[in-house]
Amino acid sequence: MAPIGGKKAKKGILERLNSGEVVIGDGGFVFSLEKRGYVKAGPWTPEAAVEHPEAVRQLHREFLRAGSNVMQTFTFYASEDKLENRGNYVAEKISGQKVNEAACDIARQVADEGDALVAGGVSQTPSYLSCKSETEVKKVFQQQLEVFMKKNVDFLIAEYFEHVEEAVWAVEALKASGKPVAATMCIGPEGDLHGVTPGECAVRLVKAGASIVGVNCHFDPTISLQTVKLMKEGLQAAGLKAHLMSQPLAYHTPDCGKQGFIDLPEFPFGLEPRVATRARKEYWENLRIASGRPYNPSMSKPDAWGVTKGTSMLMQQKEATTEQQLRELFEKQKYKSA
């Protein structure tokens, strides 16, 4: 995160990517805010941007401090048709426009506390799932796009699409803005729900106008990476180029089927045992085979380093820890874990 100071022109998303930068996004807002009591499981709609803006702002700020370069507007499922779907009160009592405007304002405020960009996001719609026409579905996206243009977001994301046909319609609608468009699908290696392969999905999205394509939300980092690889191969075979992105789940999903974690019996309230930790690679590589107690993955063997007064690694020094000292520490950890 860049320090707060005098304002300067920010590099755009494509400028950053074209120069070789790795751009870090945010995400997981509906799950994080549901756990905090600000989003209702089931609808997963973002009215908290209006009703509890301080909660949304705080989560954006946490992502910014963690290193995110993009603040994505909290507009997941914020289309007018979703906000009035199955008894949802938001469209009538608040309005989709107010939700989208509030989300844009919050994202911009936090983005300007650092060097982050703002991305306006749209997602799959009840209109498409209800078999409405291309014109009707695009009109839903255009309603959100009007707000994004008014609020001058930096670029646009079409995210969380299970059908490439609808994702293409979203990209085409957003591309009319003249701003860069990214598109992600919530698919795994098997492709979309109509059987279109990841490679073909990527090709169609790029031909529709997306500069960035990838996956999000239904699978863990490992499976998401496999899917992005298939997308990359599809683009190469078609002679097309695009930047690639991945917004994986923070849950392990090796046993998931075509629709990912939403089909798990643990979804959505029992997923915590699947949380992907921040452990170092060496930890996982040295896990003992689950062949029986007392030492298996269910019962760890403490390292028992035995460090105490006088041990070199505890001695105070004004200088920063050196590379050599770190190597010695990691080697010791590796030895103890073996």
PDB file of C-alpha atoms in Angstrom, residues 128 131-132 134 137-138 141 161-172 185 192 194 196 201 204-205 208:
ATOM      1  CA  TYR A 128     -30.504 -14.931 -17.776  1.00  0.00           C
ATOM      2  CA  CYS A 131     -34.352 -17.465 -20.100  1.00  0.00           C
ATOM      3  CA  LYS A 132     -34.864 -13.788 -20.937  1.00  0.00           C
ATOM      4  CA  GLU A 134     -30.011 -11.047 -24.839  1.00  0.00           C
ATOM      5  CA  VAL A 137     -30.150  -9.264 -19.969  1.00  0.00           C
ATOM      6  CA  LYS A 138     -27.849  -6.607 -21.391  1.00  0.00           C
ATOM      7  CA  PHE A 141     -25.928  -4.776 -17.027  1.00  0.00           C
ATOM      8  CA  PHE A 161     -20.615 -16.370 -14.480  1.00  0.00           C
ATOM      9  CA  GLU A 162     -21.501 -20.044 -14.822  1.00  0.00           C
ATOM     10  CA  HIS A 163     -22.456 -19.701 -18.505  1.00  0.00           C
ATOM     11  CA  VAL A 164     -20.089 -18.180 -21.038  1.00  0.00           C
ATOM     12  CA  GLU A 165     -23.010 -16.973 -23.155  1.00  0.00           C
ATOM     13  CA  GLU A 166     -24.132 -14.591 -20.415  1.00  0.00           C
ATOM     14  CA  ALA A 167     -20.531 -13.618 -19.640  1.00  0.00           C
ATOM     15  CA  VAL A 168     -20.051 -12.617 -23.282  1.00  0.00           C
ATOM     16  CA  TRP A 169     -23.201 -10.493 -23.129  1.00  0.00           C
ATOM     17  CA  ALA A 170     -21.863  -8.795 -20.007  1.00  0.00           C
ATOM     18  CA  VAL A 171     -18.495  -8.069 -21.620  1.00  0.00           C
ATOM     19  CA  GLU A 172     -20.177  -6.644 -24.723  1.00  0.00           C
ATOM     20  CA  MET A 185     -16.113 -17.303 -14.707  1.00  0.00           C
ATOM     21  CA  ASP A 192     -19.216 -23.967 -17.936  1.00  0.00           C
ATOM     22  CA  HIS A 194     -23.390 -25.854 -20.865  1.00  0.00           C
ATOM     23  CA  VAL A 196     -18.085 -25.174 -23.009  1.00  0.00           C
ATOM     24  CA  CYS A 201     -14.706 -19.735 -22.752  1.00  0.00           C
ATOM     25  CA  ARG A 204     -15.159 -16.142 -26.593  1.00  0.00           C
ATOM     26  CA  LEU A 205     -14.566 -13.610 -23.820  1.00  0.00           C
ATOM     27  CA  ALA A 208     -16.157 -10.113 -27.058  1.00  0.00           C
TER      28      ALA A 208
END
